[in-house]
PDB file of C-alpha atoms in Angstrom:
ATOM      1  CA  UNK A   1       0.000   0.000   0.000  1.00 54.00           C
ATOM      2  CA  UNK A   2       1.433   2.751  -1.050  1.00 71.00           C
ATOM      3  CA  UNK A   3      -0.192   5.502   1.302  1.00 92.00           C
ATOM      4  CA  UNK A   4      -2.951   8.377   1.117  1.00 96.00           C
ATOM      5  CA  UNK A   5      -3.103   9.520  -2.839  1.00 96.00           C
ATOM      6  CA  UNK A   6      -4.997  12.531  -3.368  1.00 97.00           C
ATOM      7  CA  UNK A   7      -4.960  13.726  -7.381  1.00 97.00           C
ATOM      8  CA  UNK A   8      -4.462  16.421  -8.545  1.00 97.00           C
ATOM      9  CA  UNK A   9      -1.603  17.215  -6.425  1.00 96.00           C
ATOM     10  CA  UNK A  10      -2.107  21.400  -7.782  1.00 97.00           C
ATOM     11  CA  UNK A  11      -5.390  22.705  -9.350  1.00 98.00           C
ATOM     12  CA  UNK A  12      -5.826  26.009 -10.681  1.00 98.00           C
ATOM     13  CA  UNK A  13      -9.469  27.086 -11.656  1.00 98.00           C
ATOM     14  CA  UNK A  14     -11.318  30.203 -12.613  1.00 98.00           C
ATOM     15  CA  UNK A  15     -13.859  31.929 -10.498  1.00 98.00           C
ATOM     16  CA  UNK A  16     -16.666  30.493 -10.325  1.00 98.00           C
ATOM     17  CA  UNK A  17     -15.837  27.266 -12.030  1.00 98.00           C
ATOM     18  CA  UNK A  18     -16.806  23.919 -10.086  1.00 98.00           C
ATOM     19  CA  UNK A  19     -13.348  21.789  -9.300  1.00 98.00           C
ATOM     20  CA  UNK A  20     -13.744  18.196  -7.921  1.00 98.00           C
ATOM     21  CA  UNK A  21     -10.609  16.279  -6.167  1.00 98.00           C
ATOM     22  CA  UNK A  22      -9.983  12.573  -4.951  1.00 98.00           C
ATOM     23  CA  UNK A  23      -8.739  10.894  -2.232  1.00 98.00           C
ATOM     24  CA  UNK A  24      -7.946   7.055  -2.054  1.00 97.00           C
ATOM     25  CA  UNK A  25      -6.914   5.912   1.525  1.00 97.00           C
ATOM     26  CA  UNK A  26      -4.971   3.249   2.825  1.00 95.00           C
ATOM     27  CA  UNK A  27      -7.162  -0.167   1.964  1.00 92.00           C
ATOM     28  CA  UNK A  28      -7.778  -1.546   4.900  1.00 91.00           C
ATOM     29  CA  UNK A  29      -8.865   2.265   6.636  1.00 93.00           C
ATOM     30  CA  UNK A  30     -12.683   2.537   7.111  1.00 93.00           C
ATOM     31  CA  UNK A  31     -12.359   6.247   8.028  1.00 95.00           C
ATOM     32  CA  UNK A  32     -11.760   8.918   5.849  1.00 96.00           C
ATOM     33  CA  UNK A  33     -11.311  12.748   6.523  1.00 96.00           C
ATOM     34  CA  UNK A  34     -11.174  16.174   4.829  1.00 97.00           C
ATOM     35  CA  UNK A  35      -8.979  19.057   5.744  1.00 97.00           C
ATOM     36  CA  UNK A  36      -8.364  22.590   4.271  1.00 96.00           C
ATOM     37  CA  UNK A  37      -5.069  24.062   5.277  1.00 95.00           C
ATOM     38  CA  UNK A  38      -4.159  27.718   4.753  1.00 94.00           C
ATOM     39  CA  UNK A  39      -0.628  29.097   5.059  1.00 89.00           C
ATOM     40  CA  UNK A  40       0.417  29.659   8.686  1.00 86.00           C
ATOM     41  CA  UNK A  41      -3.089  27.641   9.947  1.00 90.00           C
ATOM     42  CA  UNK A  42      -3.195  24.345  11.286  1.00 93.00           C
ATOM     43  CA  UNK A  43      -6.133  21.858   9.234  1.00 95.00           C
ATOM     44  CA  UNK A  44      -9.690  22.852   9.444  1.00 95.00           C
ATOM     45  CA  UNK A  45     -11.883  19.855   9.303  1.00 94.00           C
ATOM     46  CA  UNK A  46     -14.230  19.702   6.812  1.00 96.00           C
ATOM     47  CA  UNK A  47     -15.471  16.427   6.924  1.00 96.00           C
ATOM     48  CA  UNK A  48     -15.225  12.906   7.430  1.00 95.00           C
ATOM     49  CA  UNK A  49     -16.504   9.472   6.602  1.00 96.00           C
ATOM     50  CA  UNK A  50     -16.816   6.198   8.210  1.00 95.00           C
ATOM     51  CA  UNK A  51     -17.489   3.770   5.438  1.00 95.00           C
ATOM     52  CA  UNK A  52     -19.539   5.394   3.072  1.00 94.00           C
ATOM     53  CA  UNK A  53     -22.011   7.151   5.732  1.00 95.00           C
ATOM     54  CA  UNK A  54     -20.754  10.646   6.225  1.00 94.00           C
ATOM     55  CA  UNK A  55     -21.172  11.754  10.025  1.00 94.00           C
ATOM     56  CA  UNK A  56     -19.752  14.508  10.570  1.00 91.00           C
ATOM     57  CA  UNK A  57     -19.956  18.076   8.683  1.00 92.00           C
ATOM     58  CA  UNK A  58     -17.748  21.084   9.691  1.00 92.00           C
ATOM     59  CA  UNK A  59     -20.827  23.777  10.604  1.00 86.00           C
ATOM     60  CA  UNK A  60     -18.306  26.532   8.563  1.00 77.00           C
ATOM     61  CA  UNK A  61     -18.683  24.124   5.644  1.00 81.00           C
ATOM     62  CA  UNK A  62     -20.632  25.663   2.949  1.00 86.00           C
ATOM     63  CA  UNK A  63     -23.288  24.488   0.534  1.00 92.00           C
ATOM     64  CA  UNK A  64     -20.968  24.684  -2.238  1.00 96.00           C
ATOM     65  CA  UNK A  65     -19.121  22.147  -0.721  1.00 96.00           C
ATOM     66  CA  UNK A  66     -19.995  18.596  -0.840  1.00 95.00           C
ATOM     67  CA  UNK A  67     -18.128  15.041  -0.538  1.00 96.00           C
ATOM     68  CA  UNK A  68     -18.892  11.438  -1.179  1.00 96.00           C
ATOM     69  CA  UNK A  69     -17.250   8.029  -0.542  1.00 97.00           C
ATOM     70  CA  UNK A  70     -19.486   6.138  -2.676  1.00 92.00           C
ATOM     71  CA  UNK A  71     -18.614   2.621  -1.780  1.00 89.00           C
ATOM     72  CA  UNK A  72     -16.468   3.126   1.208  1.00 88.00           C
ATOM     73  CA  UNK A  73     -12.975   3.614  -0.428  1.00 93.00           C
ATOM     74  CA  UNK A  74     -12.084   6.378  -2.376  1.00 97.00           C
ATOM     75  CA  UNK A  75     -14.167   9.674  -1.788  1.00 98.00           C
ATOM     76  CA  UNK A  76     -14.588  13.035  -3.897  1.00 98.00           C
ATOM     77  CA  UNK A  77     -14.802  16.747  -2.614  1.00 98.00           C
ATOM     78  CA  UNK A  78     -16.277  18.917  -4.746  1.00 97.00           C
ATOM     79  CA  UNK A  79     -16.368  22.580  -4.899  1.00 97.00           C
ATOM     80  CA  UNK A  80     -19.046  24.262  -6.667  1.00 97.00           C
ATOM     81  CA  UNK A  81     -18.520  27.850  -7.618  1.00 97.00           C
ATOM     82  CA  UNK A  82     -15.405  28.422  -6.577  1.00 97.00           C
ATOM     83  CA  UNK A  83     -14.233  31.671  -4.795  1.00 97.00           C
ATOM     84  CA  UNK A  84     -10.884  33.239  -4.169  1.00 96.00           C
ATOM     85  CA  UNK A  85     -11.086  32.512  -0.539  1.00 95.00           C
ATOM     86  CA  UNK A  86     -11.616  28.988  -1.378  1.00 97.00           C
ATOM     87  CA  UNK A  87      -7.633  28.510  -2.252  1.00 98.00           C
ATOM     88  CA  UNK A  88      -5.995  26.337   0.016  1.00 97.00           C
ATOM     89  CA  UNK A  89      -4.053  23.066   0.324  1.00 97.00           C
ATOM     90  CA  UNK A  90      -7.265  20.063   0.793  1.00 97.00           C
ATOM     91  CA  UNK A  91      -5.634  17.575   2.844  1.00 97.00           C
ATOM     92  CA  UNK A  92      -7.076  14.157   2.494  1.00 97.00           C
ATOM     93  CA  UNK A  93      -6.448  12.027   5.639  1.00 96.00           C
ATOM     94  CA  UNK A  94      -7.487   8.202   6.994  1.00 96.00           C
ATOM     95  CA  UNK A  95      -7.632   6.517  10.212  1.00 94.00           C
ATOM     96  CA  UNK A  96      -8.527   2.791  11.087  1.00 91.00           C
ATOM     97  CA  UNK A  97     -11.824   2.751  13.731  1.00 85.00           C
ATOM     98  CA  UNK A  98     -10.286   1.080  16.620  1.00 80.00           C
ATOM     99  CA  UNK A  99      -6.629   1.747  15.845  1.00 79.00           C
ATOM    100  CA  UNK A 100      -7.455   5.387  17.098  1.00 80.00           C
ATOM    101  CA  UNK A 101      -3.477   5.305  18.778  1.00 80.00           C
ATOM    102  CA  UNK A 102      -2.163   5.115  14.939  1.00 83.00           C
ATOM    103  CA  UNK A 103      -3.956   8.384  14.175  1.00 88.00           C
ATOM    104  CA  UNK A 104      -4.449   9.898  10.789  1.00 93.00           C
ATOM    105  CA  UNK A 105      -2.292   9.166   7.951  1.00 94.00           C
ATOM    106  CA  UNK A 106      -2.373  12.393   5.845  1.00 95.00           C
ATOM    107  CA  UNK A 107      -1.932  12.097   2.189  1.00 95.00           C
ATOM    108  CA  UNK A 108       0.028  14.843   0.154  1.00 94.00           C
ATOM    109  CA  UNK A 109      -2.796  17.193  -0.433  1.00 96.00           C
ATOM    110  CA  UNK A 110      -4.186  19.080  -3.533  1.00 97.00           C
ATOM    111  CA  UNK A 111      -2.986  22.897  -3.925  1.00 97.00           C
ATOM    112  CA  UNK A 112      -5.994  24.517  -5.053  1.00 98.00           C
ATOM    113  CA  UNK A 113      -5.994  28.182  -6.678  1.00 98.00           C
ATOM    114  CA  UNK A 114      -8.551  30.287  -7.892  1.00 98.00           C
ATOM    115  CA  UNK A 115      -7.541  32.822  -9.435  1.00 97.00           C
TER     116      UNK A 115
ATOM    117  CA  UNK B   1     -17.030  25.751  20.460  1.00 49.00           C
ATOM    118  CA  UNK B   2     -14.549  23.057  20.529  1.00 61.00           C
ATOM    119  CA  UNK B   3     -10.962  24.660  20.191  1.00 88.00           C
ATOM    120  CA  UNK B   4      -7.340  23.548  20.284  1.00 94.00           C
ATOM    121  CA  UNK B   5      -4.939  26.157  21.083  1.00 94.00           C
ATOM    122  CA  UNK B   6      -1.026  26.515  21.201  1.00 95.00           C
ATOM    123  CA  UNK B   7       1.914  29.105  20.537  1.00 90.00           C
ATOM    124  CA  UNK B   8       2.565  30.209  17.127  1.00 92.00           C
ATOM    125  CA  UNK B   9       6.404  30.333  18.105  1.00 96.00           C
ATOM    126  CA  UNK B  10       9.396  28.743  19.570  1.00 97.00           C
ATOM    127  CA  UNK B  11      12.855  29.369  19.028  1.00 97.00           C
ATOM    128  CA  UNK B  12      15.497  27.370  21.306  1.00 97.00           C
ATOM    129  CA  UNK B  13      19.474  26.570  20.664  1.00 97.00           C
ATOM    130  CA  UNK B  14      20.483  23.377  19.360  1.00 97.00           C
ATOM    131  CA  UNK B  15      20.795  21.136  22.711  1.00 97.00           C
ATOM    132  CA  UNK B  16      18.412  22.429  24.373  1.00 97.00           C
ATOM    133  CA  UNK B  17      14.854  21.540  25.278  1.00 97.00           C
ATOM    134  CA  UNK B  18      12.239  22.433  23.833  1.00 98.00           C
ATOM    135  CA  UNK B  19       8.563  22.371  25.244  1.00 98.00           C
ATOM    136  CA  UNK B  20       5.415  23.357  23.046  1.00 98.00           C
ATOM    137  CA  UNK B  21       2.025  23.982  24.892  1.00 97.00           C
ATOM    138  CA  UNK B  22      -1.427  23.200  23.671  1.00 96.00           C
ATOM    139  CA  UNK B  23      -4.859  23.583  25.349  1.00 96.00           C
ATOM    140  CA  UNK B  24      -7.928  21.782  24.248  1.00 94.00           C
ATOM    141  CA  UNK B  25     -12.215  22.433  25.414  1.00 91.00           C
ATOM    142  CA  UNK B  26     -13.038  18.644  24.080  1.00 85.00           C
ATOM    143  CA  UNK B  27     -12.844  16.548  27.723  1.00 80.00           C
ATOM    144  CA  UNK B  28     -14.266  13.761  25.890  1.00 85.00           C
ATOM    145  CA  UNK B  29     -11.201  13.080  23.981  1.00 83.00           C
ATOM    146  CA  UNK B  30     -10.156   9.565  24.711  1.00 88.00           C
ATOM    147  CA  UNK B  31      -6.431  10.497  22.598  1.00 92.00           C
ATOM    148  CA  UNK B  32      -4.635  13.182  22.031  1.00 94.00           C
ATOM    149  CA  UNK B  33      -1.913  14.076  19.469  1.00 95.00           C
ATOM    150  CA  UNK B  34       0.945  15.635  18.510  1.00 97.00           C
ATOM    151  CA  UNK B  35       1.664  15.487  14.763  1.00 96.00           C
ATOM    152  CA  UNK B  36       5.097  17.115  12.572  1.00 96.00           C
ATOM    153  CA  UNK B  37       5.088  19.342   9.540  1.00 94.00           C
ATOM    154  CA  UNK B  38       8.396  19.602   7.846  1.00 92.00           C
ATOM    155  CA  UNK B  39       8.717  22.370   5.380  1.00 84.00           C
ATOM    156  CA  UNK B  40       7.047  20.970   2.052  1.00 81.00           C
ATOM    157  CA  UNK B  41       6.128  17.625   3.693  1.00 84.00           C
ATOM    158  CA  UNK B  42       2.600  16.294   4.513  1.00 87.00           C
ATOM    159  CA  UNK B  43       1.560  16.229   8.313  1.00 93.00           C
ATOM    160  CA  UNK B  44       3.032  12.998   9.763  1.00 94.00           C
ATOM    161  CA  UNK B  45       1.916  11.978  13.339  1.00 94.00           C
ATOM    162  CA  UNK B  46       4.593  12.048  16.041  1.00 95.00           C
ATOM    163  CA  UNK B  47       2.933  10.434  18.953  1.00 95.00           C
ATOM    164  CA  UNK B  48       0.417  10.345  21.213  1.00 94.00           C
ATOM    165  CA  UNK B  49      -1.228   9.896  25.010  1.00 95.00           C
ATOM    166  CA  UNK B  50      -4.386   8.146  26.262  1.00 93.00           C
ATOM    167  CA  UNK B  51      -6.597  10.486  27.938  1.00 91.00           C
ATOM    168  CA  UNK B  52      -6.091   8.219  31.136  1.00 91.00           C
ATOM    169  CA  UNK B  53      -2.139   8.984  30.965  1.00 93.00           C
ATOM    170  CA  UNK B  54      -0.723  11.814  32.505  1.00 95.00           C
ATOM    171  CA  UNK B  55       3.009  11.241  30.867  1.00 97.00           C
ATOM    172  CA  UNK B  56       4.353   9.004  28.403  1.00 96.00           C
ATOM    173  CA  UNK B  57       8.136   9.288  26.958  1.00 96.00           C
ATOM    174  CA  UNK B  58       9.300   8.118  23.992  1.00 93.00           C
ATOM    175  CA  UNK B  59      12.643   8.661  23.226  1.00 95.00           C
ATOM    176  CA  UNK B  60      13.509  12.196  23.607  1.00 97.00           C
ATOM    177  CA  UNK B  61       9.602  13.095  23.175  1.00 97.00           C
ATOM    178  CA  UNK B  62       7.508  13.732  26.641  1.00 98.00           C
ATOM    179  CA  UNK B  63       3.737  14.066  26.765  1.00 98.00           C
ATOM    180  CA  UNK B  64       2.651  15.582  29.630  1.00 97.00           C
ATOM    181  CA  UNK B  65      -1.439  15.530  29.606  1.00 97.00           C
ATOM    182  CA  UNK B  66      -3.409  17.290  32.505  1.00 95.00           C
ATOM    183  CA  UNK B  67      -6.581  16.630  32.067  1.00 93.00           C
ATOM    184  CA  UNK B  68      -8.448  18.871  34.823  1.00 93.00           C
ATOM    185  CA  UNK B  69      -6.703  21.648  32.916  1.00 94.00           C
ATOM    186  CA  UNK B  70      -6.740  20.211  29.111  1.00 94.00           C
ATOM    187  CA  UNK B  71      -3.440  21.422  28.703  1.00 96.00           C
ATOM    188  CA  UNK B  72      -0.827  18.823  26.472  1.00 96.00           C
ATOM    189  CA  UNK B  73       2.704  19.978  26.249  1.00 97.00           C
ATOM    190  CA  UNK B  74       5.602  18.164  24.276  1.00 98.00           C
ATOM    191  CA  UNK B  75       9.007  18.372  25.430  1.00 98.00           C
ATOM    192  CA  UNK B  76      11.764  17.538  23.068  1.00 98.00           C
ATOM    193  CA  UNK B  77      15.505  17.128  24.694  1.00 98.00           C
ATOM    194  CA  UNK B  78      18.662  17.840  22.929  1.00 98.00           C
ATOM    195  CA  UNK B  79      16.835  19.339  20.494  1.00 98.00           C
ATOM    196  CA  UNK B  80      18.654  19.520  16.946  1.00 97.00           C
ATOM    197  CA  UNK B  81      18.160  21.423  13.839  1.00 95.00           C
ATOM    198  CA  UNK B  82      16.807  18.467  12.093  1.00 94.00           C
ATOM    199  CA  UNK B  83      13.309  19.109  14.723  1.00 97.00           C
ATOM    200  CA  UNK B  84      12.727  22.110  13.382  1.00 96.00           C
ATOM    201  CA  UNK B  85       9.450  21.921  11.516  1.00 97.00           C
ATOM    202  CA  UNK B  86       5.461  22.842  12.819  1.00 97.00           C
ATOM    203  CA  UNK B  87       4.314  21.222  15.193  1.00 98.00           C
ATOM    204  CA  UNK B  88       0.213  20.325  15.243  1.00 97.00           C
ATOM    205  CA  UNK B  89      -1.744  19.151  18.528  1.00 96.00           C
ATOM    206  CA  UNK B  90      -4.560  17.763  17.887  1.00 95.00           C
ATOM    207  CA  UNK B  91      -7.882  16.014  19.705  1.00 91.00           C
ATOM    208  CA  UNK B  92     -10.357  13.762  17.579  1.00 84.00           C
ATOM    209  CA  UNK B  93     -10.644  15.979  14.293  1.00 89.00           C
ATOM    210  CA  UNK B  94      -9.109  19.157  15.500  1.00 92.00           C
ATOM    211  CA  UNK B  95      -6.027  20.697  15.049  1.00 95.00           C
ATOM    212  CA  UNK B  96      -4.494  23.583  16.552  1.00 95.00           C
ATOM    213  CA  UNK B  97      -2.640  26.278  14.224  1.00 95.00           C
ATOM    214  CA  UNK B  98       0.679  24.990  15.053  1.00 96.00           C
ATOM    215  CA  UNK B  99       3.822  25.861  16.407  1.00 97.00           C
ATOM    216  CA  UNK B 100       7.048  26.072  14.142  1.00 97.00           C
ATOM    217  CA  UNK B 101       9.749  25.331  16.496  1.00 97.00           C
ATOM    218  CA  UNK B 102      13.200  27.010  15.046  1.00 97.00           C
ATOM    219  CA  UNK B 103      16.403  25.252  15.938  1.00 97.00           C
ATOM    220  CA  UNK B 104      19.443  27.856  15.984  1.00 95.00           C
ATOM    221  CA  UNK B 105      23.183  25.890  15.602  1.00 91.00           C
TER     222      UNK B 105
END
C-alpha cells in the first residue's frame, strides 16, 4: 500500500468554475477525513466518513461544498462555484476505527488556486 | 465551540529543550496528538497519550497531559536542527494552528 493519494496534487481554476478532487486511503482504513489548510493555519476539518455514511460536517462548511465516498474507499470533494477565498491546500487524511493510537495518515494534499 | 490552542512560536538553541504547549475544550477526547510538519512535507503523526495517561516518553519526546486543565505539552531534549518543523496538537478531528519550532546551531 502505497499511502494516502490525493490527485491532482495542484489545481488552478477560474472563479466560479466547479473543481472536484480525490482521495484514495490506505485499503484496509474505514475512516476517511477532509482538511483545508491555509498558510500559517493548522487543518480545518471539513469532513469525514466512516465507510460510506458521512457523520460529521464542519458547521463553517458551505453548501458549495460537498463530498462522497461512494462505496467506502475512495471519496470526492467537490467545490461548486469556486471563490478566491476557497484557495488552500485540501488535505485528504485516513484513520482505522479502533486503531485510534495510529492516528491519521495524511496524504500529500491538492494545492488549489482560484484565481 | 470546541478549540485547540497553542503558541505560534518557539525558538530554542540546538541542545536544548524544547517544550510546546497546547490547550484543548473537548474533555471527551479519549487520545490526544501531537503530529510534525516539515517544510514541504505532509503532516506525519509524532505520537500520542491516552486520555487516562498523565506522561508518556518516547525517546527524547515527553507528553505531559493534565486533564483537569486540558493542557498537552511536548518536550523535546537535545533538540537539533533536524526538529525544526510545525508542530500540530490535535484532539479527535481538530487541530491547533501549530507551532514552528526554530532550531538555531
Amino acid at each position: 500500500d502505497t499511502g494516502v493519494s490525493q490527485d491532482p496534487r495542484h489545481k488552478i481554476t477560474k472563479r466560479g468554475q466547479n473543481v472536484t478532487f480525490r482521495c484514495d486511503p490506505i485499503s484496509e482504513h474505514n475512516r476517511l477525513y477532509w482538511y483545508r489548510q491555509t498558510l500559517g493555519q493548522g487543518p480545518e476539518f471539513l469532513t469525514y466518513f466512516q465507510n460510506e455514511a458521512q457523520l460529521e460536517k464542519s458547521r463553517l462548511l458551505s453548501d458549495r461544498f460537498s463530498a462522497e465516498r461512494p462505496k467506502g474507499s475512495f471519496s470526492t470533494l467537490e467545490i461548486q462555484r469556486t471563490e478566491q477565498g476557497d484557495s488552500a491546500m485540501y488535505l485528504c487524511a485516513s484513520s482505522l476505527q479502533g486503531g485510534e493510537n495510529y492516528g491519521y495518515t495524511f496524504g500529500s494534499g491538492t494545492r488549489l488556486t482560484v484565481v | 465551540g470546541e478549540d485547540v490552542e497553542q503558541s505560534l512560536f518557539l525558538s530554542v538553541r540546538e541542545g536544548d529543550s524544547s517544550v510546546i504547549n497546547c490547550t484543548y475544550t473537548d474533555s471527551s477526547s479519549t487520545y490526544l496528538y501531537w503530529y510534525k510538519q516539515e517544510p514541504g512535507a505532509g503532516l506525519q503523526l509524532l505520537t500520542y497519550i491516552f486520555s487516562n495517561m498523565d506522561m508518556k516518553q518516547d525517546q527524547r519526546l515527553t507528553v505531559l497531559l493534565n486533564k483537569k486543565d486540558k493542557h498537552l505539552s511536548l518536550r523535546i531534549a537535545d533538540t537539533q536542527t533536524g526538529d525544526s518543523a510545525i508542530y500540530f496538537c490535535a484532539e479527535k478531528v481538530r487541530f491547533g494552528a501549530g507551532t514552528r519550532l526554530t532550531v538555531k546551531p
